[in-house]
């Protein structure tokens, strides 16, 4: 088994003292970020990314940097559950479904049980997804080595069409938001010819719009403005977690093995196709409610109702890294930010990564196993500490978060223009969220815009402008076909529904 | 949302939808215009610079036209509140100081501006006593100074105070 050998090699790298320290630092930072309103996986990683620029320059530094950033991501995934269960505030969009049964449990005084169930099932979901990544990603990468520009463009097309076909938002809003992302990515220097585009003679626009600034503004500032509407005070259940409750809950959890398996499968699938953790958690909650013998009691505080969404959200969040590593197509906004980090450190995400950067890839995969174990230990032992953060009054924590966002936006390019753009993106993020314009495809389009355009133009060059190149062989044809099917799925399903109603 | 004298709507979803669709339409038009200026056709050496963004711009325009029509079709009785007056006040109470804060960064440096910004919030929204306000706001700036300038050696914007102290 070649994978096992590579993985063991990866464990040797990930288990160095420095990397284990970074793992714990990342997890703790990540949980704090996940707990705080306005800071989440995507913008938390975006803000801390500039700190890794120098770290990545030493040999082996990129592995340490990705371990730190991915652990922040795992931490944020764990942190979301704390706020949902104790405060009924989903710290992250994918924890919304956790509030349905988590908060009622906490109100009944069973918060410890709910938290243990949430953390443990998060861990299980992540573990399953990591095993999937370990064995599936080398296969996908080997397969993708044969890809030329038309195939890559077809994969990008599939990614973006999947957003249109699968998101809950109105399809035309999804398309509009996504295309705005592509337009923002096009601003600045043309990657192929070096011509300036859409700068209108202004200097700050020469460098284009950085996706990190967009992420910090859209998710960070936008989220704070939304939180404000809900009022300034958080009221929560108390968080006590002792070993007895943990062990008792663990004894009870194997009962829900079927829910766990189903939720992991839903999560892995939704993470690999760019559906993301949020729909995965809702879908898995819905499935669990339908199939569980206690289905009718869901919503009144069922442990199973916490297990299902948490397992799926973590499985999806973790498996979102699979397409990011193997194809260079991230499955979630946070994976998109990590992909941006790889590009900044000078690594080319995609199938070649598995050939040229073996240490990096397997170090990262090994750190996913270790990071989630570290995460489980940290959250189980430190819940009261993290819950205390949410009791800091808004008048103190809000300006500090805004300051952190401003510093994060500034350090991307050392430019004040970016800080102003962050505020503008923040207002957009607030309005978009309220009007159901999806943010994830917008961010993905900014990150992938240049690469998608380059592969499109290369494909066009090869075919001398014939669109038929996207149907020229079975592989690219089925990718393009599937993409078009997903693109028109909203129309198709509306038509089907109409026929059925007649 | 609380029922009070200030739970009146500031404006409705319909207005917001129309405004966003129009902004998108304008952005799409700018993209199409600039791409056409650069050349969006097929040259001898392949697609021109504006080729890809031109179609992106066209799709933006088309999609926002659909969104605009959908928004215009919302009947007045079905219109919901986009944001209430009280909520809008809260949002602006954070947004405007934030803009002032960003303006201050360029002028007096990020550390002093952050201290002023945090102090303003704690005093004005939180009604904290002066000593607590000062401790948190100044302490925060000192911690960030240590993290960025000393440990990570990432220079952030500085102003007259840092010059005076000789640490700029």
XYZ file of C-alpha atoms in Angstrom:
670
model
C 0.000 0.000 0.000
C 1.762 3.054 -1.268
C -0.662 5.428 0.495
C 0.045 3.942 3.927
C 3.772 4.371 3.410
C 3.370 7.980 2.259
C 1.060 8.621 5.192
C 3.604 7.263 7.684
C 6.186 9.551 6.109
C 3.672 12.369 6.593
C 3.264 11.505 10.279
C 7.025 11.819 10.745
C 6.835 15.360 9.342
C 3.680 16.361 11.188
C 4.930 15.030 14.528
C 7.920 17.377 14.779
C 7.806 19.476 17.930
C 7.278 22.706 15.999
C 4.400 21.310 13.963
C 2.613 19.828 16.981
C 2.926 23.177 18.760
C 1.510 24.936 15.694
C -1.306 22.380 15.601
C -2.428 23.205 19.136
C -1.961 26.948 18.553
C -4.041 26.687 15.385
C -6.816 24.713 17.053
C -7.070 27.123 19.995
C -7.031 30.181 17.715
C -9.543 28.461 15.459
C -11.989 27.709 18.273
C -11.745 31.329 19.469
C -12.370 32.500 15.901
C -15.287 30.099 15.560
C -16.813 31.313 18.814
C -16.495 35.044 18.100
C -19.242 36.666 16.052
C -17.927 38.086 12.789
C -14.892 35.852 12.686
C -15.187 32.479 11.047
C -13.145 29.851 9.259
C -12.835 31.739 5.980
C -11.954 35.207 7.230
C -10.034 33.918 10.240
C -7.689 32.054 7.920
C -7.622 35.067 5.572
C -6.556 37.412 8.375
C -3.819 35.087 9.613
C -2.536 34.155 6.156
C -0.176 37.171 5.868
C 1.519 36.037 9.101
C 2.644 32.871 7.309
C 4.408 34.669 4.441
C 7.735 34.686 6.260
C 7.088 31.305 7.869
C 6.720 29.676 4.442
C 10.114 30.822 3.205
C 12.266 28.402 5.217
C 12.591 24.787 3.955
C 9.592 22.745 5.099
C 7.954 25.996 6.156
C 5.022 25.634 3.783
C 4.043 22.401 5.546
C 4.139 24.162 8.928
C 2.146 27.048 7.475
C -0.586 24.811 6.038
C -0.729 22.837 9.300
C -1.288 26.077 11.226
C -3.951 27.359 8.828
C -5.804 24.063 8.390
C -5.879 23.589 12.177
C -7.448 27.037 12.500
C -10.087 25.723 10.092
C -10.711 22.564 12.178
C -10.817 24.702 15.321
C -13.398 27.016 13.755
C -15.512 23.983 12.822
C -15.424 22.819 16.454
C -16.043 26.324 17.804
C -19.262 26.786 15.860
C -20.907 24.025 17.897
C -20.160 25.727 21.234
C -22.075 28.897 20.416
C -24.974 27.033 18.800
C -25.561 24.791 21.785
C -24.924 27.219 24.642
C -26.131 30.497 23.161
C -28.433 29.464 20.317
C -26.191 31.600 18.080
C -24.679 29.662 15.226
C -21.071 30.879 15.191
C -20.824 29.520 11.669
C -23.500 28.995 9.017
C -22.935 25.227 9.102
C -23.863 25.098 12.803
C -27.364 26.486 12.248
C -28.780 22.951 12.138
C -26.973 22.163 15.396
C -29.045 24.778 17.221
C -32.315 22.930 16.450
C -31.686 20.231 19.030
C -28.519 21.469 20.706
C -30.025 24.556 22.320
C -33.164 22.788 23.674
C -30.828 20.222 25.262
C -28.823 23.009 26.894
C -32.013 24.630 28.195
C -32.958 21.333 29.829
C -29.606 21.387 31.619
C -28.097 18.746 29.384
C -25.566 21.082 27.748
C -22.657 18.827 28.655
C -24.250 15.905 26.878
C -25.023 18.004 23.786
C -21.487 19.396 23.657
C -19.876 15.979 24.048
C -22.119 14.556 21.340
C -21.344 17.482 19.043
C -17.571 17.329 19.524
C -17.393 13.565 19.246
C -19.494 13.399 16.116
C -17.504 16.282 14.612
C -14.432 14.217 15.231
C -15.982 11.110 13.676
C -17.098 13.059 10.606
C -13.661 14.596 10.145
C -11.969 11.230 10.644
C -14.106 9.546 7.982
C -13.447 12.427 5.576
C -9.707 12.264 6.254
C -9.674 8.526 5.518
C -11.540 9.263 2.276
C -8.933 11.920 1.408
C -6.060 9.562 2.224
C -7.164 6.868 -0.189
C -9.167 8.760 -2.794
C -6.997 11.812 -3.433
C -3.957 9.950 -4.891
C -6.357 8.215 -7.297
C -8.019 11.480 -8.320
C -4.641 13.200 -8.655
C -3.257 10.412 -10.867
C -6.370 10.597 -13.010
C -6.144 14.395 -13.247
C -2.502 14.296 -14.396
C -3.835 13.572 -17.871
C -5.963 16.743 -17.860
C -5.301 19.422 -20.459
C -6.685 22.982 -20.509
C -10.131 21.942 -21.847
C -10.558 19.374 -19.051
C -9.504 21.895 -16.414
C -11.877 24.491 -17.726
C -14.641 21.874 -17.747
C -13.896 21.121 -14.069
C -14.119 24.833 -13.238
C -17.342 25.068 -15.213
C -18.716 22.079 -13.306
C -17.786 23.708 -9.983
C -19.561 26.932 -10.782
C -22.580 25.330 -12.407
C -22.937 23.133 -9.318
C -23.438 26.326 -7.313
C -26.274 27.359 -9.577
C -27.879 23.923 -9.543
C -27.481 23.056 -5.888
C -27.666 26.256 -3.871
C -30.824 27.312 -2.072
C -30.476 30.876 -3.366
C -32.333 32.046 -6.489
C -30.300 30.883 -9.521
C -30.028 34.293 -11.179
C -28.715 35.838 -7.981
C -26.137 33.046 -7.787
C -25.093 33.727 -11.369
C -24.915 37.488 -10.810
C -22.824 37.138 -7.633
C -20.522 34.589 -9.262
C -19.933 36.716 -12.351
C -19.219 39.792 -10.214
C -16.499 37.633 -8.662
C -15.069 36.822 -12.098
C -15.181 40.508 -13.054
C -13.361 41.492 -9.852
C -10.737 38.833 -10.583
C -10.233 40.265 -14.081
C -9.403 43.758 -12.762
C -5.715 44.576 -13.002
C -3.102 42.951 -15.196
C -4.215 40.373 -17.753
C -2.354 37.176 -16.739
C -1.736 36.164 -20.368
C -0.770 39.347 -22.225
C 0.022 41.766 -19.383
C -2.459 44.373 -20.640
C -4.199 46.471 -17.969
C -7.911 45.854 -17.606
C -10.597 47.933 -15.932
C -8.156 50.053 -13.962
C -9.441 53.295 -15.529
C -6.054 54.901 -15.054
C -6.017 54.520 -11.262
C -2.955 53.188 -9.443
C -4.606 51.209 -6.589
C -6.522 49.085 -9.091
C -3.312 47.987 -10.860
C -2.866 45.093 -8.440
C -6.529 44.122 -8.795
C -8.852 43.075 -6.009
C -7.381 40.618 -3.579
C -9.694 37.805 -2.547
C -8.330 37.965 1.014
C -9.620 41.524 1.372
C -12.943 40.474 -0.149
C -13.238 37.542 2.288
C -12.395 39.683 5.323
C -14.932 42.311 4.261
C -17.761 40.079 3.039
C -17.636 37.538 5.858
C -16.086 39.594 8.688
C -17.519 43.105 8.524
C -20.753 41.912 6.909
C -21.270 39.359 9.672
C -20.669 41.922 12.439
C -23.248 44.264 10.899
C -25.744 41.385 10.745
C -25.041 40.377 14.345
C -25.691 43.969 15.425
C -29.262 43.792 14.215
C -29.930 40.964 16.634
C -29.029 43.208 19.540
C -25.981 43.600 21.692
C -26.276 41.039 24.451
C -25.707 37.303 24.343
C -27.541 35.169 26.862
C -26.364 31.647 27.255
C -26.586 28.443 29.239
C -23.706 27.661 31.533
C -21.027 25.349 30.247
C -19.820 22.658 32.548
C -18.245 19.563 31.166
C -16.880 16.930 33.458
C -15.399 13.550 32.675
C -18.470 11.707 33.984
C -20.837 13.354 31.513
C -18.357 12.811 28.686
C -18.032 9.101 29.442
C -21.774 8.626 29.860
C -22.464 10.315 26.541
C -19.776 8.251 24.856
C -21.479 5.117 26.094
C -24.725 6.314 24.538
C -23.322 7.485 21.202
C -22.666 4.094 19.527
C -26.463 3.755 19.434
C -26.483 6.308 16.628
C -23.972 4.501 14.434
C -26.327 4.397 11.471
C -26.955 8.150 11.650
C -23.193 8.687 11.849
C -22.520 6.607 8.758
C -25.294 8.286 6.786
C -24.226 11.769 7.869
C -20.558 11.097 7.079
C -21.504 9.898 3.607
C -23.696 12.955 2.964
C -20.956 15.224 4.316
C -18.129 13.707 2.270
C -20.196 13.873 -0.893
C -21.312 17.470 -0.340
C -17.779 18.549 0.535
C -16.203 17.075 -2.576
C -18.748 18.527 -4.949
C -18.827 22.224 -4.090
C -21.998 22.080 -2.044
C -20.247 22.854 1.171
C -20.722 22.161 4.836
C -23.853 24.250 5.342
C -26.247 22.388 3.007
C -24.637 19.119 4.158
C -25.568 19.795 7.779
C -29.177 20.657 6.909
C -29.542 17.714 4.568
C -28.167 15.286 7.111
C -30.430 16.673 9.847
C -33.409 16.209 7.552
C -32.429 12.657 6.653
C -31.855 11.736 10.289
C -35.253 13.114 11.253
C -36.966 11.098 8.561
C -35.238 7.804 9.361
C -34.900 7.983 13.131
C -37.482 6.164 15.272
C -37.524 9.315 17.432
C -37.938 11.534 14.360
C -41.064 13.230 15.678
C -39.217 14.368 18.809
C -36.519 16.173 16.792
C -36.292 19.847 17.655
C -37.163 19.283 21.291
C -33.651 18.237 22.311
C -32.545 14.929 20.838
C -28.891 13.926 21.007
C -29.273 12.332 17.595
C -30.321 15.724 16.217
C -26.939 17.079 17.275
C -24.979 14.089 15.986
C -26.384 14.249 12.453
C -25.601 17.861 11.441
C -22.259 18.013 13.269
C -20.953 14.818 11.664
C -21.985 16.014 8.210
C -20.638 19.551 8.643
C -17.218 18.314 9.722
C -17.086 15.620 7.064
C -17.975 18.204 4.404
C -15.600 20.848 5.746
C -12.749 18.349 5.755
C -13.420 16.638 2.442
C -13.632 20.078 0.791
C -9.830 19.894 0.812
C -9.816 16.871 -1.526
C -10.719 18.720 -4.748
C -8.597 21.659 -3.552
C -5.446 19.517 -3.341
C -6.018 17.244 -6.314
C -7.657 19.567 -8.865
C -6.996 23.045 -7.534
C -10.752 23.545 -7.159
C -11.771 24.282 -3.555
C -15.044 22.891 -2.237
C -15.728 25.636 0.316
C -14.846 29.304 0.890
C -12.316 28.359 3.571
C -10.732 25.792 1.266
C -10.592 28.602 -1.320
C -8.648 30.784 1.109
C -6.252 27.883 1.820
C -5.819 27.454 -1.941
C -5.002 31.159 -2.209
C -2.401 30.603 0.505
C -0.793 27.786 -1.480
C -0.568 30.063 -4.520
C 1.010 32.851 -2.449
C 3.585 30.436 -1.006
C 4.500 29.461 -4.554
C 2.840 26.028 -4.680
C 0.659 25.014 -7.612
C -2.420 23.204 -6.300
C -3.458 20.407 -8.593
C -2.407 16.886 -9.535
C 1.303 17.772 -9.785
C 1.323 18.574 -6.064
C 1.149 14.841 -5.357
C 4.231 14.248 -7.495
C 6.389 17.258 -6.715
C 5.429 18.141 -3.134
C 4.940 14.737 -1.510
C 6.150 15.937 1.898
C 3.750 18.853 1.852
C 0.691 16.826 0.828
C 1.255 13.901 3.167
C 2.373 16.147 6.018
C -0.932 17.969 5.634
C -2.994 14.762 5.464
C -1.225 13.334 8.530
C -1.821 16.624 10.352
C -5.531 16.261 9.621
C -5.630 13.065 11.683
C -3.553 14.567 14.473
C -5.206 17.993 14.321
C -8.647 16.575 14.885
C -7.463 14.488 17.838
C -5.830 17.642 19.248
C -9.061 19.503 18.542
C -11.194 16.996 20.397
C -8.909 17.166 23.436
C -8.825 20.969 23.418
C -12.570 21.500 23.103
C -13.527 18.828 25.625
C -11.225 20.302 28.243
C -11.585 24.037 27.609
C -15.290 24.618 26.859
C -15.966 26.938 29.844
C -13.008 29.076 28.808
C -14.268 29.472 25.260
C -17.823 30.115 26.413
C -16.482 32.909 28.624
C -15.251 34.698 25.499
C -18.839 35.087 24.356
C -19.702 36.769 27.648
C -17.358 39.654 26.864
C -19.730 42.554 26.150
C -20.256 43.503 22.534
C -19.033 47.085 23.079
C -15.588 45.662 23.820
C -15.362 42.707 21.464
C -16.870 44.347 18.358
C -14.277 47.142 17.973
C -11.463 44.674 18.693
C -12.738 42.362 15.930
C -12.974 45.350 13.567
C -9.383 46.310 14.423
C -8.236 42.730 13.731
C -10.056 42.766 10.385
C -8.456 46.103 9.454
C -4.978 44.832 10.331
C -5.658 41.651 8.360
C -6.756 43.608 5.289
C -3.780 45.966 5.536
C -1.132 43.251 5.844
C -2.209 41.551 2.592
C -0.444 44.170 0.426
C 0.512 46.875 2.956
C -2.023 49.167 1.356
C -4.621 51.472 2.879
C -6.729 51.103 -0.261
C -7.388 47.490 0.759
C -8.669 48.611 4.167
C -11.162 50.917 2.464
C -12.156 48.110 0.126
C -12.726 45.900 3.168
C -15.347 48.368 4.457
C -17.002 48.505 1.017
C -17.033 44.700 0.789
C -18.463 44.641 4.316
C -21.469 46.716 3.289
C -21.921 44.489 0.237
C -21.653 41.375 2.405
C -24.368 42.706 4.722
C -26.753 43.579 1.877
C -26.023 40.329 -0.042
C -26.725 38.171 2.999
C -30.065 39.904 3.570
C -31.085 39.629 -0.077
C -29.954 35.998 -0.491
C -27.079 36.675 -2.862
C -24.697 33.768 -2.086
C -21.175 34.736 -1.013
C -19.388 31.425 -1.568
C -19.482 31.415 -5.404
C -18.416 35.075 -5.419
C -15.331 34.293 -3.334
C -14.515 31.166 -5.333
C -14.794 33.156 -8.563
C -12.336 35.782 -7.292
C -9.853 33.050 -6.320
C -10.263 30.928 -9.449
C -11.022 33.713 -11.955
C -7.532 34.043 -13.406
C -6.941 30.290 -13.537
C -10.322 29.609 -15.126
C -9.732 32.314 -17.698
C -6.215 31.070 -18.490
C -7.422 27.493 -19.041
C -10.320 28.753 -21.154
C -8.017 30.804 -23.361
C -5.485 27.994 -23.692
C -8.267 25.620 -24.685
C -9.507 28.165 -27.196
C -6.001 28.572 -28.602
C -5.634 24.834 -29.077
C -8.984 24.578 -30.838
C -8.675 27.865 -32.762
C -11.822 29.272 -31.169
C -14.025 26.232 -31.631
C -16.291 25.676 -28.612
C -16.577 22.028 -29.670
C -13.257 21.376 -27.884
C -15.293 21.082 -24.689
C -17.010 18.042 -26.166
C -13.993 16.671 -28.037
C -13.576 13.473 -25.995
C -15.606 11.377 -23.606
C -14.029 12.829 -20.454
C -14.302 16.519 -21.215
C -17.654 15.963 -22.872
C -19.209 14.290 -19.846
C -17.759 16.960 -17.512
C -19.196 19.746 -19.672
C -22.465 17.873 -20.090
C -22.833 17.370 -16.347
C -22.019 21.059 -15.808
C -24.728 22.146 -18.247
C -27.187 19.737 -16.651
C -26.531 21.293 -13.222
C -26.733 24.804 -14.678
C -30.195 24.157 -16.067
C -31.311 22.021 -13.113
C -33.349 24.855 -11.503
C -35.317 25.194 -14.767
C -35.687 21.432 -15.137
C -36.867 20.871 -11.580
C -39.351 23.742 -11.867
C -40.713 22.205 -15.078
C -40.907 18.740 -13.481
C -42.750 20.140 -10.469
C -45.252 21.831 -12.759
C -45.890 18.638 -14.716
C -46.350 16.657 -11.521
C -48.853 19.159 -10.126
C -51.104 18.907 -13.177
C -37.431 42.009 16.114
C -38.912 43.904 19.033
C -42.224 45.679 18.736
C -41.581 49.276 19.656
C -41.901 52.770 18.270
C -38.669 52.197 16.298
C -39.573 48.902 14.672
C -40.857 50.825 11.657
C -39.208 49.728 8.438
C -36.501 52.054 7.112
C -37.088 50.642 3.663
C -38.427 47.458 2.138
C -36.877 44.445 0.456
C -38.252 45.595 -2.893
C -36.301 48.859 -2.787
C -33.139 47.021 -1.756
C -33.548 44.380 -4.470
C -34.031 47.031 -7.148
C -31.044 49.048 -5.905
C -28.713 46.014 -5.894
C -29.917 44.876 -9.331
C -29.264 48.373 -10.710
C -25.779 48.517 -9.149
C -24.991 45.112 -10.684
C -26.334 46.256 -14.034
C -24.059 49.305 -13.895
C -21.041 47.173 -12.918
C -21.801 44.754 -15.758
C -22.063 47.649 -18.196
C -18.673 49.009 -17.046
C -17.091 45.567 -17.571
C -18.622 45.216 -21.040
C -17.576 48.756 -21.997
C -13.969 48.377 -20.879
C -13.618 44.904 -22.422
C -14.975 46.153 -25.729
C -12.450 49.023 -25.548
C -9.583 46.540 -25.062
C -10.863 44.266 -27.805
C -13.123 41.350 -27.088
C -12.716 39.570 -30.391
C -10.531 36.956 -31.880
C -7.139 38.194 -33.033
C -4.540 36.297 -35.044
C -2.705 35.218 -31.902
C -5.832 34.035 -30.130
C -8.514 35.632 -27.970
C -7.945 39.297 -27.117
C -7.583 40.655 -23.590
C -11.232 41.604 -23.278
C -12.595 38.328 -24.673
C -13.337 36.566 -21.379
C -14.462 39.572 -19.259
C -16.690 40.772 -22.099
C -18.920 37.721 -21.755
C -18.682 37.867 -17.961
C -20.009 41.425 -18.186
C -22.795 40.379 -20.544
C -23.890 37.609 -18.170
C -23.871 40.063 -15.242
C -26.137 42.411 -17.210
C -28.489 39.615 -18.256
C -28.731 38.098 -14.763
C -29.288 41.475 -13.090
C -31.993 42.325 -15.628
C -33.819 39.139 -14.588
C -33.306 40.055 -10.921
C -34.562 43.580 -11.620
C -37.721 42.307 -13.294
C -38.296 39.836 -10.435
C -37.877 42.672 -7.922
C -40.234 44.975 -9.813
C -42.833 42.201 -9.816
C -42.963 42.105 -5.980
C -46.393 43.404 -5.140
C -46.466 46.168 -2.462
C -48.546 44.084 -0.029
C -45.968 41.265 -0.232
C -43.026 43.576 0.435
C -41.126 42.743 3.622
C -38.949 44.955 5.786
C -35.343 45.004 4.639
C -34.123 46.816 7.722
C -35.968 48.539 10.552
C -35.185 52.095 11.653
C -33.778 50.941 15.001
C -31.653 48.260 13.322
C -30.371 50.695 10.709
C -29.383 53.102 13.480
C -27.355 50.345 15.186
C -25.698 49.319 11.938
C -24.776 52.903 11.090
C -23.557 53.432 14.663
C -20.860 50.875 13.886
C -20.343 51.532 10.190
C -19.722 55.293 10.398
C -17.180 55.093 13.258
C -15.479 52.277 11.327
C -15.099 54.520 8.277
C -13.751 57.320 10.473
C -11.367 54.788 12.024
C -9.997 53.778 8.625
C -9.503 57.452 7.752
C -7.670 57.949 11.064
C -5.287 55.024 10.376
C -3.755 56.869 7.431
C -3.341 59.979 9.490
C -2.223 59.007 13.019
C -1.195 55.387 12.509
C -3.047 52.157 13.231
C -2.069 51.784 16.903
C -3.302 55.178 18.085
C -6.357 54.997 15.816
C -7.285 51.553 17.192
C -6.971 52.770 20.781
C -9.208 55.756 20.022
C -11.693 53.542 18.172
C -12.005 50.966 20.969
C -12.195 53.696 23.597
C -14.965 55.404 21.667
C -17.041 52.206 21.570
C -16.512 51.345 25.222
C -17.350 54.842 26.407
C -20.230 55.530 24.054
C -21.984 52.177 23.627
C -20.702 50.352 26.706
C -20.671 53.301 29.187
C -17.545 51.913 30.862
C -15.594 53.964 33.425
C -12.566 55.785 32.069
C -9.946 53.567 33.688
C -11.399 50.376 32.192
C -11.710 52.042 28.794
C -8.118 53.226 28.888
C -6.778 49.878 30.087
C -8.486 47.842 27.350
C -7.874 50.242 24.464
C -4.219 50.992 25.229
C -3.508 47.408 26.265
C -4.928 46.142 22.978
C -2.668 48.421 20.936
C 0.397 47.426 22.960
C -0.344 43.720 22.438
C -0.817 44.176 18.686
C 2.378 46.247 18.523
C 4.300 43.419 20.188
C 2.748 40.756 17.924
C 3.235 42.520 14.608
C 6.252 44.806 14.946
C 8.321 42.765 17.404
C 7.507 39.075 16.827
C 6.390 38.836 13.226
C 8.288 41.926 11.997
C 5.348 43.067 9.888
C 5.289 46.881 9.792
C 1.839 48.466 10.165
C 1.021 52.147 9.486
C 2.459 54.426 12.143
C 1.958 58.107 12.905
C 3.338 61.043 14.885
C 3.188 59.286 18.287
C 5.426 56.414 17.183
C 7.833 58.953 15.635
C 7.918 60.839 18.915
C 8.640 57.649 20.860
C 11.294 56.681 18.329
C 9.795 53.245 17.548
C 8.558 53.954 14.046
